[in-house]
PDB file of C-alpha atoms in Angstrom:
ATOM      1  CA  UNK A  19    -164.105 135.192 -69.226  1.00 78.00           C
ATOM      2  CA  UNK A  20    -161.028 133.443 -70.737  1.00 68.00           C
ATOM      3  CA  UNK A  21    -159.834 130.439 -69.161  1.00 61.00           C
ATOM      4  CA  UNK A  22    -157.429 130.300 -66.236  1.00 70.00           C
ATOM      5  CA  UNK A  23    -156.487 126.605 -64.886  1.00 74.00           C
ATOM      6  CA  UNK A  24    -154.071 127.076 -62.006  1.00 75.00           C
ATOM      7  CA  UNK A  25    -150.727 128.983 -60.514  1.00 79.00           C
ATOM      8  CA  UNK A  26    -147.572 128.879 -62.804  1.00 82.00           C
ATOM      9  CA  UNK A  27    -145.738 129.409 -60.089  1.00 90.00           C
ATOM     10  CA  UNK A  28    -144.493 131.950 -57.183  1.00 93.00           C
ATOM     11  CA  UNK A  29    -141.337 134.216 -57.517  1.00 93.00           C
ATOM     12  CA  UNK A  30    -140.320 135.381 -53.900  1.00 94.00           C
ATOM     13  CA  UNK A  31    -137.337 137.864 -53.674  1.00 91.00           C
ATOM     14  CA  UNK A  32    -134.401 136.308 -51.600  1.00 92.00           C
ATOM     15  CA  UNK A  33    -130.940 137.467 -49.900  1.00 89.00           C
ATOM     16  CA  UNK A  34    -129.210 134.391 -52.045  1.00 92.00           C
ATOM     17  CA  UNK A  35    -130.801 132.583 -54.152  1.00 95.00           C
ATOM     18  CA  UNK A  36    -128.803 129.816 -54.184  1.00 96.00           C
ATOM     19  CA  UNK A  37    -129.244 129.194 -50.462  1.00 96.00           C
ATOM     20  CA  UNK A  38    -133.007 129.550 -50.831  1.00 96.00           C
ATOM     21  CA  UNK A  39    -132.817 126.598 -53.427  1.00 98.00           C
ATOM     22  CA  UNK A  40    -131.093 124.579 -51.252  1.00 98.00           C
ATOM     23  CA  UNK A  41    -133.114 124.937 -48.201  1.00 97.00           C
ATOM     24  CA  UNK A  42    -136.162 124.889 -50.406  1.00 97.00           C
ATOM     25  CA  UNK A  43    -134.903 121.514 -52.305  1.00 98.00           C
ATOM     26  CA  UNK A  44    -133.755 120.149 -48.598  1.00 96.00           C
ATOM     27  CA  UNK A  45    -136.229 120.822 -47.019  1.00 96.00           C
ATOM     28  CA  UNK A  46    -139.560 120.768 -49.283  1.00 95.00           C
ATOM     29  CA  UNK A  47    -138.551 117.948 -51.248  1.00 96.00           C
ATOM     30  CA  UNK A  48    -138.161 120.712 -54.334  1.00 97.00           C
ATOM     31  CA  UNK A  49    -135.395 120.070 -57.219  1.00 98.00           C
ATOM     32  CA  UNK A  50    -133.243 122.831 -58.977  1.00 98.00           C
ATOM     33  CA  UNK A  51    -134.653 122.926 -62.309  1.00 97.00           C
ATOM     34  CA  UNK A  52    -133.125 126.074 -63.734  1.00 96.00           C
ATOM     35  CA  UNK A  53    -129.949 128.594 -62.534  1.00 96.00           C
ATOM     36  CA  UNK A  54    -129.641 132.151 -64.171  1.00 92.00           C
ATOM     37  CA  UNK A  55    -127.450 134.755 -63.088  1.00 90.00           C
ATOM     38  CA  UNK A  56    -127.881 138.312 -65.635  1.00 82.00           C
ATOM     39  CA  UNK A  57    -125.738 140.948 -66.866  1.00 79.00           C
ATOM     40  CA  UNK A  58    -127.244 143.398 -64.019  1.00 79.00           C
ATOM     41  CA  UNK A  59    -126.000 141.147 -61.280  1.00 80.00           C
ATOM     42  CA  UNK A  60    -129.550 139.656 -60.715  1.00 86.00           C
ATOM     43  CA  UNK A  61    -129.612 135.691 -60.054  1.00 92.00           C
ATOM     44  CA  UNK A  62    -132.234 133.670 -60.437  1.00 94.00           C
ATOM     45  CA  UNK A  63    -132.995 129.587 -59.030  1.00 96.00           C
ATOM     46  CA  UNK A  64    -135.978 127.641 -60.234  1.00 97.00           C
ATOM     47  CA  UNK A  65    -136.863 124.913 -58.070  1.00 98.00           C
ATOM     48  CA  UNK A  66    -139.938 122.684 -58.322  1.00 97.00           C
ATOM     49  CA  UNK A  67    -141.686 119.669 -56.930  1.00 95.00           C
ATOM     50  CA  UNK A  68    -144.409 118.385 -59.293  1.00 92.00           C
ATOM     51  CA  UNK A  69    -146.266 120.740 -61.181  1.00 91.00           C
ATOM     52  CA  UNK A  70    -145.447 123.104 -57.971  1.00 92.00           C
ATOM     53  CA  UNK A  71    -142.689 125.307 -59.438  1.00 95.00           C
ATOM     54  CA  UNK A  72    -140.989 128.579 -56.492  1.00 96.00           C
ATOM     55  CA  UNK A  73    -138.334 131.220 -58.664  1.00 95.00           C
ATOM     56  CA  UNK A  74    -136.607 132.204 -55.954  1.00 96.00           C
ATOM     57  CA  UNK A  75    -134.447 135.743 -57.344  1.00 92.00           C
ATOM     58  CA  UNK A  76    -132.528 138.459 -56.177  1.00 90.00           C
ATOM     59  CA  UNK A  77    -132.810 142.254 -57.403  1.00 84.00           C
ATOM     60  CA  UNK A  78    -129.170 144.346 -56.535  1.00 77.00           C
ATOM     61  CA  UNK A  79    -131.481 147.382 -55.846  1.00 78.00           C
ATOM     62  CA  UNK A  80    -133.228 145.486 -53.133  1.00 73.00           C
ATOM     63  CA  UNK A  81    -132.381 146.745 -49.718  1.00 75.00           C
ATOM     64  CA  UNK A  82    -130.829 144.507 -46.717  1.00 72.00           C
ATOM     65  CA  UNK A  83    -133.926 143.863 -45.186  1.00 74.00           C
ATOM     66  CA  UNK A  84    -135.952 140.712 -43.503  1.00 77.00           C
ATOM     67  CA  UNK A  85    -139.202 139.495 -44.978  1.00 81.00           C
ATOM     68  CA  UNK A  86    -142.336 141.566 -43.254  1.00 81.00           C
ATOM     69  CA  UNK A  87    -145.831 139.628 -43.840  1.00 80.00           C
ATOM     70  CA  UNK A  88    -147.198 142.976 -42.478  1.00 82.00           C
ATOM     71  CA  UNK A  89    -146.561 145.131 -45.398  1.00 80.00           C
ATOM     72  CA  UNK A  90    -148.093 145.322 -48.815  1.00 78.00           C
ATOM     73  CA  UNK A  91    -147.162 142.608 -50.752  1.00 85.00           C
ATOM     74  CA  UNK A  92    -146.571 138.426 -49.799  1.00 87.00           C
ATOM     75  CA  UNK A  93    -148.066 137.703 -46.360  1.00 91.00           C
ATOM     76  CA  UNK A  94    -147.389 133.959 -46.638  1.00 93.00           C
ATOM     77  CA  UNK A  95    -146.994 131.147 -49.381  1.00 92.00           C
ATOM     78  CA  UNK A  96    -149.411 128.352 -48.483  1.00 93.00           C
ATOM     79  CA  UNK A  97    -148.632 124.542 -49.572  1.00 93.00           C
ATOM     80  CA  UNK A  98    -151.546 121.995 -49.822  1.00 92.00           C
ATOM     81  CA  UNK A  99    -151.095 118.700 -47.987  1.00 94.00           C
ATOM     82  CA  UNK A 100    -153.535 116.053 -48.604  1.00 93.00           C
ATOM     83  CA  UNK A 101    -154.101 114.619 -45.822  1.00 93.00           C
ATOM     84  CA  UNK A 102    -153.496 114.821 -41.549  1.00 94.00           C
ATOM     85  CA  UNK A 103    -151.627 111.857 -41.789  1.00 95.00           C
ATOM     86  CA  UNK A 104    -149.305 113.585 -44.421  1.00 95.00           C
ATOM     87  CA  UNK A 105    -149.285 117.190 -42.366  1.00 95.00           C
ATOM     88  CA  UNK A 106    -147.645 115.025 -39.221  1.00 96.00           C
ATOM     89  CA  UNK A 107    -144.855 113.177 -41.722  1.00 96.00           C
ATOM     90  CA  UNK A 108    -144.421 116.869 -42.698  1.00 96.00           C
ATOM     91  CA  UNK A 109    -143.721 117.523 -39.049  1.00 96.00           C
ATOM     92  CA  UNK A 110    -141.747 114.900 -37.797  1.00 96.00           C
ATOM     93  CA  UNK A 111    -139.413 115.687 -41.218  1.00 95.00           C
ATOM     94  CA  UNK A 112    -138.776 119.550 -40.295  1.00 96.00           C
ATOM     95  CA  UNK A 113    -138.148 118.599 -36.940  1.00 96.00           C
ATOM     96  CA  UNK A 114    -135.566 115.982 -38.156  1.00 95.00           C
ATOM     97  CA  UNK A 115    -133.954 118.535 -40.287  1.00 93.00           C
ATOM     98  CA  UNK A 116    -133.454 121.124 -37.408  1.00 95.00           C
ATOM     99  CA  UNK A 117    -136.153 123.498 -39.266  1.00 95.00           C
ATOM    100  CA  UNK A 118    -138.113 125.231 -36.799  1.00 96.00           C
ATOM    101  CA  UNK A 119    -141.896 125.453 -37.347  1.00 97.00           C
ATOM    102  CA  UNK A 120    -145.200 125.676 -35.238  1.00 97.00           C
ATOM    103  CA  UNK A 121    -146.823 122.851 -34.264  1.00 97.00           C
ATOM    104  CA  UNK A 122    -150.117 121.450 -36.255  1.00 97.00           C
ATOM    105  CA  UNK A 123    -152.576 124.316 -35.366  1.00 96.00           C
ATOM    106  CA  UNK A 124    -156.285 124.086 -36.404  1.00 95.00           C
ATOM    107  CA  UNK A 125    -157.844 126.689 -38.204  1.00 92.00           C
ATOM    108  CA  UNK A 126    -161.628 127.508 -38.885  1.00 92.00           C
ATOM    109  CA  UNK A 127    -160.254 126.508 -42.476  1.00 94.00           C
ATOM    110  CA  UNK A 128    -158.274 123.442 -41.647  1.00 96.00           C
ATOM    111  CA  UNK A 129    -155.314 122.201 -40.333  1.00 96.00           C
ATOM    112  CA  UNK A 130    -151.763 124.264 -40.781  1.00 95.00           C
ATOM    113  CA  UNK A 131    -148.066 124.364 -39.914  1.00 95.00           C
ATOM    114  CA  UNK A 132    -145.966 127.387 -39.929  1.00 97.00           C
ATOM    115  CA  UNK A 133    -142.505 127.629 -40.721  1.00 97.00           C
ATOM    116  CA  UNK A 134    -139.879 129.987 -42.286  1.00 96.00           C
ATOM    117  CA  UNK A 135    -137.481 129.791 -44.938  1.00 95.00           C
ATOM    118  CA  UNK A 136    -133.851 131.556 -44.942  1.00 93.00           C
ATOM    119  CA  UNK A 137    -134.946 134.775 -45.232  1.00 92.00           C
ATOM    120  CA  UNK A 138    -137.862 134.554 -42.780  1.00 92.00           C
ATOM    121  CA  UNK A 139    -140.661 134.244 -45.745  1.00 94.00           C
ATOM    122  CA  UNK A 140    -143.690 132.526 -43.602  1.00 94.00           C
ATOM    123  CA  UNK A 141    -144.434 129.287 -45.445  1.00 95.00           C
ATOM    124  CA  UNK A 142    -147.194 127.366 -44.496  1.00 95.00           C
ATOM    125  CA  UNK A 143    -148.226 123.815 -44.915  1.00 95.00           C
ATOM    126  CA  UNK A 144    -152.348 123.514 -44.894  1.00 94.00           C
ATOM    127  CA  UNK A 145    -154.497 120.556 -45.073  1.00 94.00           C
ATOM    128  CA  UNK A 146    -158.301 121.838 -45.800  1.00 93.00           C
ATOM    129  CA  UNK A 147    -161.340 120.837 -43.913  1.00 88.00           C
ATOM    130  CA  UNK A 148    -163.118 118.237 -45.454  1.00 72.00           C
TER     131      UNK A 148
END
């Protein structure tokens, strides 16, 4: 098989993009790296952290509706932590910001935190089982 080495990166379909790349660059630690906006009304907002890069777009066909991890499509975006230690500084900075999340829940898999962004797209922060 030809060679595949990781993710680009993950384009999630937002209400405003430009409020998604601030809570995403407040919040996550991301940066704005790129702003589009097209001749069909579309807007786009690159943000990235690292080689970690989120497009976070709108499409003016999309209809007014919430994010629903039940239907076909996204169910969650999941963000490696390295470490326990780094999962509870991860913590204690959402609650600081106001953010509301879960707490640190254990998994067969590892550890995770839950939380949403602006447009209620489940993001979760997961340290593996070593």
């Amino acid at each position: 098989m030809p060679a595949l080495e990781s993710f680009s990166h993950v384009s999630l379909t937002v209400s405003d993009p430009e409020r998604s790349a601030l809570f995403y660059n407040k919040v996550l630690g991301t940066e704005t790296v790129k702003s589009f906006s097209g001749n069909a009304g579309e807007r786009l907002e690159i943000v990235a952290r690292g080689t970690m890069m989120i497009a976070l777009r709108d499409h003016p066909e999309t209809p007014d509706q919430s994010f629903d991890p039940s239907l076909i499509g996204l169910d969650h975006v999941a963000l490696q932590v390295p470490s326990r230690e780094e999962l509870e500084a991860w913590h204690a900075s959402l609650v600081a910001e106001g953010v509301t999340c879960s707490a640190i829940e254990p998994s067969p898999f590892g550890l995770h935190l839950n939380l949403k962004d602006p447009d209620g797209i489940a993001i979760e922060l997961f340290t593996p089982s070593t």
